[in-house]
Amino acid sequence: MSYFDAASSAPLHPVARQALLASLDEGWADPARLYREGRKARLLLDAAREAAAEAVGCRPDELVFTSSGTRAVHTGISGALAGRRRVGRHLIVSAVEHSSVLHSAEALVAEGGSSTEVPVDRTGAVSVAAYADSLRSDTALACLQSANHEVGTLQPVAEVAEACRAVGVPLLVDAAQSLGWGPVEGAWSLLTASAHKWGGPAGVGLLAVRKGARFAPQHPVDERESGRAPGFENIPAVVAAAASLRAVRTEAAQEALRLRELTERIRTRVPKLVPGVDVVGDPVRRLPGIVTFSCLYVDGETLLHELDRAGFSVSSGSSCTSSTLTPSHVLKAMGVLSEGNVRVSLPRGATEEDVERFLTVLPGAVAEVREKLGAQAPVTVVEEDSLVVNALGKRCPIPVIELAKVIGDVPIGGTVRVLSDDEAARLDIPAWCEMRAQEYIGEEKADQGTAYLIRRAT
């Protein structure tokens, strides 16, 4: 089985395993106690904090360990907002942030605060000018991920941090995906990360709050971790997290070169092997191991099952599954195709043979899924010189498949109206039009669902 989902969770690094097992015998006691066992535990905790702080680029007393990356984000945002409550209750986030950041923004709004969501371009990157324009006199905090978790695009963190610093607004950086590859540059004020993203154990997060950043923890006071992360420290896991972070950083430069070559191979060859593919994300400013593409006329969930049966563990940035009919917020913000979305995120040590085998298996898997989905015949009628496709009750990618089947039946300049009640169609139909050089006119309300209007241009 080839595991190609390291962006979700990386396999445990050998150094993490060794450090975890070794510290189980030495790090079980309370590090706050003065007897021998407590002192041993404190030495391990302090050493781990120093190693992690060096990797982050902050002072040891600026960094605390939390129970997860999500907890680090929630604690960081709530504490920074509370520390600057006299300034205001306005939060800035990008449209492609991790759900933990977006959920924090929703919680703030529910409590009477406000948030601004900065849009991204089709590569998934924010504009520095857009961030600067979103800053207000009552802005308490801005948030920006260092790299996107679904498409791998790197964000202009240093430039945004400088724009925020110029007006005295702290910037929180979610570095979960990138910290294993290198430190985050720029004058950020807060930083969060998650150990299982770089090969450390799950259940360990990092929260760094630089000196000078106003911060007020929003939970009952606790004497541990500077009062910012309550509860007894999981010292063996913390030690393993810090040791693995140091280890992956040592390997990062060489491994990045190798993985970039493999992902570039996927980026360039998949569109040649599989027709109707859109490779998304920035082609240059991206993480080494992530490549994401969307296949027209393919249900992402079905395709992932086919690849799993073929021995490949991959994920999808699309949430358009049988349990939820909304597409990925990241792909939606980028305005790219969400149907048939596949994210390949190579772990350290991924081999050329595995990638070549994936490229051999993928075309057949896509063809098989397309054959199954293409069996349904579209229901069409002619109405006021416009061809109407009734795709009500059909989940993506069926509305797009039916549109593709009938677009050739109308003359150049003629229109097609696709009726759909699937939210994903709002994203996928315009994306299909751009890929196929057809004109997307817009949408209209219909008796049921929504009518999407397309004019045949080619």
Short mmCIF file of C-alpha atoms in Angstrom, two decimals:
data_model
loop_
_atom_site.label_atom_id
_atom_site.label_comp_id
_atom_site.label_asym_id
_atom_site.label_seq_id
_atom_site.Cartn_x
_atom_site.Cartn_y
_atom_site.Cartn_z
CA MET A 1 0.00 0.00 0.00
CA SER A 2 1.37 3.44 -0.96
CA TYR A 3 0.46 6.13 1.56
CA PHE A 4 0.03 9.44 -0.29
CA ASP A 5 -1.81 11.47 2.37
CA ALA A 6 0.99 12.98 4.45
CA ALA A 7 -0.73 16.38 4.48
CA SER A 8 -3.44 14.86 6.66
CA SER A 9 -1.03 13.06 8.94
CA ALA A 10 2.56 12.04 8.29
CA PRO A 11 3.80 8.58 9.28
CA LEU A 12 5.60 8.53 12.62
CA HIS A 13 9.25 9.44 12.06
CA PRO A 14 11.76 6.83 13.32
CA VAL A 15 13.36 9.46 15.57
CA ALA A 16 9.96 10.23 17.08
CA ARG A 17 9.42 6.56 17.83
CA GLN A 18 12.84 6.24 19.46
CA ALA A 19 12.42 9.40 21.53
CA LEU A 20 8.91 8.40 22.60
CA LEU A 21 9.97 4.97 23.82
CA ALA A 22 13.07 6.29 25.57
CA SER A 23 11.23 9.07 27.40
CA LEU A 24 8.46 6.78 28.64
CA ASP A 25 10.87 5.56 31.32
CA GLU A 26 12.17 9.01 32.26
CA GLY A 27 9.36 11.47 31.61
CA TRP A 28 6.39 10.07 33.48
CA ALA A 29 6.68 12.15 36.66
CA ASP A 30 5.34 15.62 37.43
CA PRO A 31 7.87 18.16 36.08
CA ALA A 32 6.69 20.68 38.67
CA ARG A 33 8.01 18.53 41.56
CA LEU A 34 11.46 18.93 43.07
CA TYR A 35 12.32 15.30 43.73
CA ARG A 36 14.56 13.32 41.40
CA GLU A 37 11.87 11.92 39.11
CA GLY A 38 10.29 15.35 38.75
CA ARG A 39 13.63 16.93 37.93
CA LYS A 40 14.27 14.32 35.23
CA ALA A 41 10.88 15.07 33.69
CA ARG A 42 11.55 18.83 33.85
CA LEU A 43 14.90 18.42 32.09
CA LEU A 44 13.21 16.52 29.27
CA LEU A 45 10.45 19.10 28.95
CA ASP A 46 12.87 22.03 28.97
CA ALA A 47 15.11 20.38 26.38
CA ALA A 48 12.11 19.72 24.13
CA ARG A 49 10.96 23.31 24.46
CA GLU A 50 14.38 24.64 23.55
CA ALA A 51 14.60 22.39 20.50
CA ALA A 52 11.11 23.32 19.30
CA ALA A 53 11.71 27.03 19.90
CA GLU A 54 14.91 26.90 17.87
CA ALA A 55 13.00 25.33 14.98
CA VAL A 56 10.20 27.89 15.22
CA GLY A 57 12.55 30.85 15.58
CA CYS A 58 11.40 32.13 18.94
CA ARG A 59 12.55 32.14 22.55
CA PRO A 60 11.84 29.04 24.68
CA ASP A 61 9.73 31.09 27.10
CA GLU A 62 7.56 32.21 24.16
CA LEU A 63 6.51 28.66 23.25
CA VAL A 64 4.06 26.30 24.93
CA PHE A 65 2.87 22.80 24.08
CA THR A 66 -0.85 22.19 23.62
CA SER A 67 -2.96 19.06 23.20
CA SER A 68 -3.32 19.53 19.40
CA GLY A 69 -2.78 21.97 16.55
CA THR A 70 -6.47 22.85 16.63
CA ARG A 71 -6.27 23.64 20.34
CA ALA A 72 -3.23 25.82 19.64
CA VAL A 73 -5.20 27.78 17.02
CA HIS A 74 -8.26 28.22 19.24
CA THR A 75 -6.15 29.25 22.22
CA GLY A 76 -3.99 31.57 20.15
CA ILE A 77 -6.89 33.39 18.50
CA SER A 78 -9.05 33.70 21.61
CA GLY A 79 -6.11 34.83 23.74
CA ALA A 80 -4.92 37.41 21.23
CA LEU A 81 -8.42 38.80 20.73
CA ALA A 82 -8.95 39.06 24.48
CA GLY A 83 -5.57 40.71 24.95
CA ARG A 84 -6.56 43.46 22.51
CA ARG A 85 -10.22 43.79 23.43
CA ARG A 86 -9.79 47.53 24.03
CA VAL A 87 -8.72 47.97 20.41
CA GLY A 88 -11.77 46.21 19.01
CA ARG A 89 -13.24 42.86 18.05
CA HIS A 90 -12.42 42.66 14.36
CA LEU A 91 -10.60 39.61 12.99
CA ILE A 92 -9.08 39.13 9.53
CA VAL A 93 -8.69 35.66 7.98
CA SER A 94 -8.06 34.36 4.49
CA ALA A 95 -10.78 32.46 2.65
CA VAL A 96 -8.63 29.31 2.54
CA GLU A 97 -7.65 29.00 6.21
CA HIS A 98 -7.92 25.69 8.04
CA SER A 99 -11.36 25.05 9.51
CA SER A 100 -10.02 25.66 13.04
CA VAL A 101 -9.32 29.29 12.12
CA LEU A 102 -12.63 29.75 10.31
CA HIS A 103 -14.55 28.22 13.22
CA SER A 104 -12.84 30.68 15.57
CA ALA A 105 -13.96 33.52 13.29
CA GLU A 106 -17.52 32.19 13.34
CA ALA A 107 -17.45 32.03 17.14
CA LEU A 108 -16.28 35.64 17.33
CA VAL A 109 -19.10 36.82 15.06
CA ALA A 110 -21.64 34.83 17.08
CA GLU A 111 -20.44 36.67 20.18
CA GLY A 112 -20.93 40.09 18.58
CA GLY A 113 -17.54 40.62 16.96
CA SER A 114 -16.81 40.92 13.25
CA SER A 115 -14.51 39.26 10.74
CA THR A 116 -13.26 39.95 7.24
CA GLU A 117 -12.48 37.09 4.86
CA VAL A 118 -9.75 38.01 2.39
CA PRO A 119 -10.23 36.32 -1.03
CA VAL A 120 -7.58 34.40 -2.94
CA ASP A 121 -6.70 34.08 -6.62
CA ARG A 122 -7.05 30.90 -8.67
CA THR A 123 -3.75 29.58 -7.31
CA GLY A 124 -4.99 29.90 -3.73
CA ALA A 125 -2.75 32.83 -2.77
CA VAL A 126 -3.87 36.01 -1.04
CA SER A 127 -3.00 39.51 -2.16
CA VAL A 128 -0.86 41.51 0.27
CA ALA A 129 -2.74 44.63 -0.81
CA ALA A 130 -6.08 42.99 -0.01
CA TYR A 131 -4.87 42.14 3.49
CA ALA A 132 -3.61 45.67 4.00
CA ASP A 133 -6.92 47.09 2.79
CA SER A 134 -8.80 44.90 5.29
CA LEU A 135 -6.96 46.36 8.29
CA ARG A 136 -9.15 48.70 10.34
CA SER A 137 -8.77 50.81 13.45
CA ASP A 138 -10.66 48.14 15.43
CA THR A 139 -8.74 45.15 14.01
CA ALA A 140 -7.51 43.08 16.95
CA LEU A 141 -5.86 40.23 15.03
CA ALA A 142 -5.09 38.96 11.54
CA CYS A 143 -4.58 35.29 10.65
CA LEU A 144 -2.80 33.74 7.67
CA GLN A 145 -1.64 30.19 7.04
CA SER A 146 1.93 29.74 5.87
CA ALA A 147 0.89 27.16 3.26
CA ASN A 148 -2.43 25.72 2.18
CA HIS A 149 -3.31 22.25 3.40
CA GLU A 150 -5.32 21.26 0.32
CA VAL A 151 -3.35 22.60 -2.64
CA GLY A 152 0.08 23.37 -1.13
CA THR A 153 0.24 27.05 -2.17
CA LEU A 154 2.64 29.15 -0.09
CA GLN A 155 1.31 32.45 1.22
CA PRO A 156 3.19 35.79 1.34
CA VAL A 157 3.44 35.69 5.13
CA ALA A 158 6.43 38.00 5.53
CA GLU A 159 4.84 40.73 3.40
CA VAL A 160 1.46 40.46 5.16
CA ALA A 161 3.21 40.48 8.56
CA GLU A 162 4.98 43.70 7.60
CA ALA A 163 1.71 45.32 6.53
CA CYS A 164 0.16 44.32 9.86
CA ARG A 165 3.18 45.46 11.87
CA ALA A 166 3.05 48.87 10.23
CA VAL A 167 -0.33 49.54 11.87
CA GLY A 168 0.30 47.62 15.08
CA VAL A 169 -1.88 44.58 14.37
CA PRO A 170 -0.51 41.17 15.42
CA LEU A 171 -0.45 38.35 12.85
CA LEU A 172 -1.13 34.74 13.81
CA VAL A 173 0.39 32.22 11.40
CA ASP A 174 -0.93 28.67 11.13
CA ALA A 175 2.28 26.86 10.17
CA ALA A 176 0.94 23.32 10.50
CA GLN A 177 1.79 22.29 6.95
CA SER A 178 5.10 24.09 6.54
CA LEU A 179 6.99 24.05 9.83
CA GLY A 180 8.63 20.70 9.09
CA TRP A 181 10.20 22.24 5.98
CA GLY A 182 11.58 25.39 7.55
CA PRO A 183 10.92 28.38 9.82
CA VAL A 184 8.29 30.95 8.96
CA GLU A 185 9.89 34.21 7.91
CA GLY A 186 8.60 37.65 8.84
CA ALA A 187 7.50 39.65 11.85
CA TRP A 188 4.64 37.37 12.91
CA SER A 189 3.35 37.69 16.47
CA LEU A 190 1.80 34.28 17.07
CA LEU A 191 2.40 30.90 15.45
CA THR A 192 0.71 27.52 15.73
CA ALA A 193 1.66 24.05 14.49
CA SER A 194 0.81 20.38 14.90
CA ALA A 195 3.35 17.60 15.46
CA HIS A 196 1.58 14.87 13.51
CA LYS A 197 1.98 16.94 10.33
CA TRP A 198 5.78 16.49 10.35
CA GLY A 199 6.01 12.93 11.67
CA GLY A 200 5.65 13.53 15.38
CA PRO A 201 2.97 11.88 17.51
CA ALA A 202 -0.62 13.06 17.38
CA GLY A 203 -1.88 15.07 20.32
CA VAL A 204 0.91 17.66 20.45
CA GLY A 205 0.50 21.21 19.22
CA LEU A 206 2.76 24.26 19.43
CA LEU A 207 1.73 27.81 20.28
CA ALA A 208 4.31 30.58 20.13
CA VAL A 209 3.45 34.06 21.39
CA ARG A 210 6.25 36.54 20.87
CA LYS A 211 7.14 39.04 23.58
CA GLY A 212 5.20 42.23 23.15
CA ALA A 213 2.06 40.56 21.83
CA ARG A 214 -0.82 41.20 24.22
CA PHE A 215 -2.35 37.88 25.24
CA ALA A 216 -5.01 36.90 27.79
CA PRO A 217 -5.78 33.14 28.02
CA GLN A 218 -9.51 32.45 27.95
CA HIS A 219 -9.76 29.57 30.39
CA PRO A 220 -9.36 29.09 34.15
CA VAL A 221 -5.86 29.97 35.29
CA ASP A 222 -3.46 27.02 35.33
CA GLU A 223 0.15 27.04 36.50
CA ARG A 224 1.39 24.85 33.65
CA GLU A 225 2.72 26.04 30.27
CA SER A 226 2.76 29.69 31.33
CA GLY A 227 -0.97 29.49 31.98
CA ARG A 228 -1.67 29.14 28.26
CA ALA A 229 -2.18 25.38 27.97
CA PRO A 230 -3.79 23.87 31.05
CA GLY A 231 -3.33 20.27 32.10
CA PHE A 232 -0.55 17.81 32.77
CA GLU A 233 2.06 17.78 30.01
CA ASN A 234 2.40 14.61 27.93
CA ILE A 235 6.18 14.70 28.22
CA PRO A 236 7.02 11.56 26.17
CA ALA A 237 4.89 12.85 23.26
CA VAL A 238 6.33 16.36 23.58
CA VAL A 239 9.88 15.00 23.55
CA ALA A 240 9.10 12.89 20.48
CA ALA A 241 7.53 15.89 18.73
CA ALA A 242 10.56 18.10 19.31
CA ALA A 243 13.05 15.36 18.39
CA SER A 244 11.25 14.56 15.14
CA LEU A 245 10.96 18.26 14.24
CA ARG A 246 14.72 18.62 14.58
CA ALA A 247 15.25 15.44 12.56
CA VAL A 248 13.00 16.40 9.65
CA ARG A 249 14.56 19.85 9.51
CA THR A 250 17.98 18.23 9.13
CA GLU A 251 16.67 16.23 6.16
CA ALA A 252 14.44 18.98 4.75
CA ALA A 253 16.63 20.55 2.05
CA GLN A 254 17.60 17.29 0.39
CA GLU A 255 14.17 15.70 0.76
CA ALA A 256 12.45 18.80 -0.60
CA LEU A 257 14.44 18.60 -3.82
CA ARG A 258 13.54 14.93 -4.25
CA LEU A 259 9.83 15.36 -3.52
CA ARG A 260 9.56 18.42 -5.76
CA GLU A 261 10.81 16.35 -8.67
CA LEU A 262 8.25 13.63 -7.96
CA THR A 263 5.31 16.02 -7.56
CA GLU A 264 6.36 17.92 -10.68
CA ARG A 265 6.28 14.60 -12.50
CA ILE A 266 2.67 14.15 -11.38
CA ARG A 267 1.75 17.76 -12.24
CA THR A 268 3.05 17.48 -15.80
CA ARG A 269 2.08 13.93 -16.67
CA VAL A 270 -1.42 13.57 -15.24
CA PRO A 271 -2.98 16.07 -17.72
CA LYS A 272 -1.33 14.13 -20.55
CA LEU A 273 -2.48 10.75 -19.27
CA VAL A 274 -6.02 11.74 -18.28
CA PRO A 275 -8.13 14.06 -20.45
CA GLY A 276 -10.16 16.76 -18.73
CA VAL A 277 -7.86 17.39 -15.78
CA ASP A 278 -7.23 20.69 -14.00
CA VAL A 279 -4.07 20.82 -11.87
CA VAL A 280 -4.65 23.44 -9.16
CA GLY A 281 -2.46 25.48 -6.84
CA ASP A 282 0.58 27.61 -7.55
CA PRO A 283 2.98 25.71 -9.85
CA VAL A 284 6.07 27.26 -8.23
CA ARG A 285 5.33 28.73 -4.80
CA ARG A 286 4.13 25.54 -3.15
CA LEU A 287 5.13 22.92 -0.63
CA PRO A 288 7.45 20.17 -1.91
CA GLY A 289 5.20 17.15 -1.49
CA ILE A 290 1.67 18.27 -2.37
CA VAL A 291 0.01 18.18 -5.79
CA THR A 292 -3.73 18.50 -6.32
CA PHE A 293 -5.79 17.98 -9.46
CA SER A 294 -9.45 17.71 -10.39
CA CYS A 295 -10.88 15.35 -13.01
CA LEU A 296 -13.93 16.32 -15.02
CA TYR A 297 -16.91 13.97 -14.99
CA VAL A 298 -15.66 12.03 -11.96
CA ASP A 299 -17.12 11.65 -8.49
CA GLY A 300 -14.23 12.24 -6.08
CA GLU A 301 -15.42 9.80 -3.45
CA THR A 302 -15.78 6.99 -5.98
CA LEU A 303 -12.37 7.72 -7.47
CA LEU A 304 -10.70 7.60 -4.05
CA HIS A 305 -12.27 4.18 -3.44
CA GLU A 306 -10.95 2.95 -6.80
CA LEU A 307 -7.45 4.18 -5.97
CA ASP A 308 -7.66 2.64 -2.52
CA ARG A 309 -8.47 -0.73 -4.08
CA ALA A 310 -5.45 -0.24 -6.32
CA GLY A 311 -3.23 0.29 -3.28
CA PHE A 312 -3.03 4.08 -2.98
CA SER A 313 -4.11 6.14 0.01
CA VAL A 314 -4.95 9.63 -1.28
CA SER A 315 -7.41 12.26 -0.16
CA SER A 316 -9.75 14.75 -1.75
CA GLY A 317 -10.08 18.45 -1.17
CA SER A 318 -13.72 18.13 -2.10
CA SER A 319 -16.42 17.58 0.46
CA CYS A 320 -18.99 16.75 -2.20
CA THR A 321 -19.79 13.29 -0.90
CA SER A 322 -22.90 11.33 -0.08
CA SER A 323 -22.94 12.81 3.43
CA THR A 324 -22.51 16.50 2.51
CA LEU A 325 -23.32 18.33 -0.69
CA THR A 326 -21.01 21.31 -0.21
CA PRO A 327 -17.65 21.55 -1.99
CA SER A 328 -14.35 22.28 -0.26
CA HIS A 329 -14.20 25.87 0.98
CA VAL A 330 -10.64 26.10 -0.35
CA LEU A 331 -11.53 25.04 -3.90
CA LYS A 332 -14.64 27.22 -3.77
CA ALA A 333 -12.59 30.27 -2.78
CA MET A 334 -10.15 29.56 -5.62
CA GLY A 335 -12.97 29.21 -8.13
CA VAL A 336 -11.65 25.91 -9.47
CA LEU A 337 -13.25 22.57 -10.23
CA SER A 338 -14.19 20.59 -7.12
CA GLU A 339 -15.51 17.40 -8.73
CA GLY A 340 -13.10 14.48 -9.00
CA ASN A 341 -10.57 16.23 -6.77
CA VAL A 342 -7.48 14.27 -5.74
CA ARG A 343 -4.78 15.49 -3.37
CA VAL A 344 -1.52 13.58 -3.47
CA SER A 345 0.74 14.49 -0.55
CA LEU A 346 3.92 12.44 -0.56
CA PRO A 347 5.52 11.47 2.74
CA ARG A 348 9.23 11.67 3.28
CA GLY A 349 10.78 8.60 1.74
CA ALA A 350 8.16 8.20 -1.00
CA THR A 351 9.74 6.35 -3.89
CA GLU A 352 9.92 6.98 -7.61
CA GLU A 353 8.51 3.48 -8.16
CA ASP A 354 5.40 4.29 -6.14
CA VAL A 355 4.80 7.47 -8.13
CA GLU A 356 5.27 5.69 -11.45
CA ARG A 357 2.83 2.98 -10.40
CA PHE A 358 0.31 5.67 -9.40
CA LEU A 359 0.64 7.28 -12.84
CA THR A 360 0.05 3.87 -14.42
CA VAL A 361 -3.05 3.10 -12.34
CA LEU A 362 -4.73 6.53 -12.40
CA PRO A 363 -5.94 6.65 -16.05
CA GLY A 364 -7.74 3.33 -15.76
CA ALA A 365 -9.34 4.29 -12.44
CA VAL A 366 -10.63 7.58 -13.87
CA ALA A 367 -11.91 5.89 -17.02
CA GLU A 368 -13.79 3.28 -15.00
CA VAL A 369 -15.49 5.89 -12.81
CA ARG A 370 -16.41 8.01 -15.82
CA GLU A 371 -17.94 5.01 -17.53
CA LYS A 372 -20.13 4.28 -14.53
CA LEU A 373 -21.29 7.89 -14.12
CA GLY A 374 -21.76 8.54 -17.82
CA ALA A 375 -24.37 5.81 -18.13
CA GLN A 376 -27.17 8.13 -16.97
CA ALA A 377 -29.01 9.83 -19.82
CA PRO A 378 -29.70 13.55 -19.43
CA VAL A 379 -33.27 14.81 -19.37
CA THR A 380 -33.45 17.76 -21.80
CA VAL A 381 -36.17 19.97 -23.23
CA VAL A 382 -36.16 22.99 -25.52
CA GLU A 383 -37.58 26.10 -23.89
CA GLU A 384 -37.59 29.56 -25.49
CA ASP A 385 -34.62 28.83 -27.77
CA SER A 386 -32.65 27.49 -24.83
CA LEU A 387 -31.84 23.88 -24.11
CA VAL A 388 -32.83 22.96 -20.55
CA VAL A 389 -31.05 20.16 -18.70
CA ASN A 390 -32.91 18.89 -15.66
CA ALA A 391 -30.32 17.60 -13.21
CA LEU A 392 -32.43 18.08 -10.09
CA GLY A 393 -31.78 15.44 -7.48
CA LYS A 394 -28.47 14.42 -9.06
CA ARG A 395 -25.23 14.87 -7.19
CA CYS A 396 -22.06 16.27 -8.70
CA PRO A 397 -20.55 15.59 -11.16
CA ILE A 398 -23.76 14.47 -12.93
CA PRO A 399 -24.95 18.06 -13.70
CA VAL A 400 -21.64 18.83 -15.40
CA ILE A 401 -21.62 15.51 -17.27
CA GLU A 402 -25.09 16.21 -18.64
CA LEU A 403 -24.09 19.75 -19.62
CA ALA A 404 -21.08 18.40 -21.50
CA LYS A 405 -23.27 15.92 -23.37
CA VAL A 406 -25.68 18.51 -24.75
CA ILE A 407 -23.58 21.65 -25.27
CA GLY A 408 -22.85 20.50 -28.81
CA ASP A 409 -26.59 20.28 -29.57
CA VAL A 410 -27.03 24.04 -29.50
CA PRO A 411 -25.61 26.39 -32.16
CA ILE A 412 -22.72 28.77 -31.46
CA GLY A 413 -24.26 31.55 -29.38
CA GLY A 414 -27.07 29.29 -28.17
CA THR A 415 -27.67 28.73 -24.46
CA VAL A 416 -28.10 25.84 -22.08
CA ARG A 417 -29.88 26.11 -18.72
CA VAL A 418 -28.86 23.48 -16.18
CA LEU A 419 -31.27 22.96 -13.30
CA SER A 420 -29.52 21.67 -10.21
CA ASP A 421 -30.10 21.57 -6.46
CA ASP A 422 -26.54 20.50 -5.66
CA GLU A 423 -24.52 23.31 -4.07
CA ALA A 424 -21.34 22.01 -5.72
CA ALA A 425 -22.77 22.89 -9.14
CA ARG A 426 -22.39 26.58 -8.27
CA LEU A 427 -18.64 26.05 -8.35
CA ASP A 428 -18.22 23.26 -10.87
CA ILE A 429 -20.30 24.58 -13.75
CA PRO A 430 -18.40 27.92 -14.02
CA ALA A 431 -15.12 26.01 -13.64
CA TRP A 432 -16.13 23.63 -16.45
CA CYS A 433 -16.97 26.61 -18.69
CA GLU A 434 -13.50 28.08 -18.15
CA MET A 435 -11.82 24.74 -18.85
CA ARG A 436 -13.89 24.18 -21.98
CA ALA A 437 -13.82 27.80 -23.28
CA GLN A 438 -17.60 28.19 -22.98
CA GLU A 439 -19.28 31.34 -21.65
CA TYR A 440 -20.81 31.18 -18.20
CA ILE A 441 -23.61 33.76 -18.05
CA GLY A 442 -24.72 33.37 -14.44
CA GLU A 443 -27.41 31.80 -12.31
CA GLU A 444 -31.11 32.37 -11.76
CA LYS A 445 -33.60 31.24 -9.19
CA ALA A 446 -35.78 28.36 -10.33
CA ASP A 447 -38.94 26.73 -8.98
CA GLN A 448 -36.64 24.01 -7.68
CA GLY A 449 -32.95 24.53 -7.11
CA THR A 450 -30.99 26.94 -9.31
CA ALA A 451 -30.76 27.47 -13.06
CA TYR A 452 -27.21 27.92 -14.37
CA LEU A 453 -26.94 29.62 -17.79
CA ILE A 454 -24.21 28.74 -20.27
CA ARG A 455 -23.72 30.17 -23.76
CA ARG A 456 -21.92 28.00 -26.32
CA ALA A 457 -18.84 29.92 -27.46
CA THR A 458 -16.86 27.21 -29.31
#
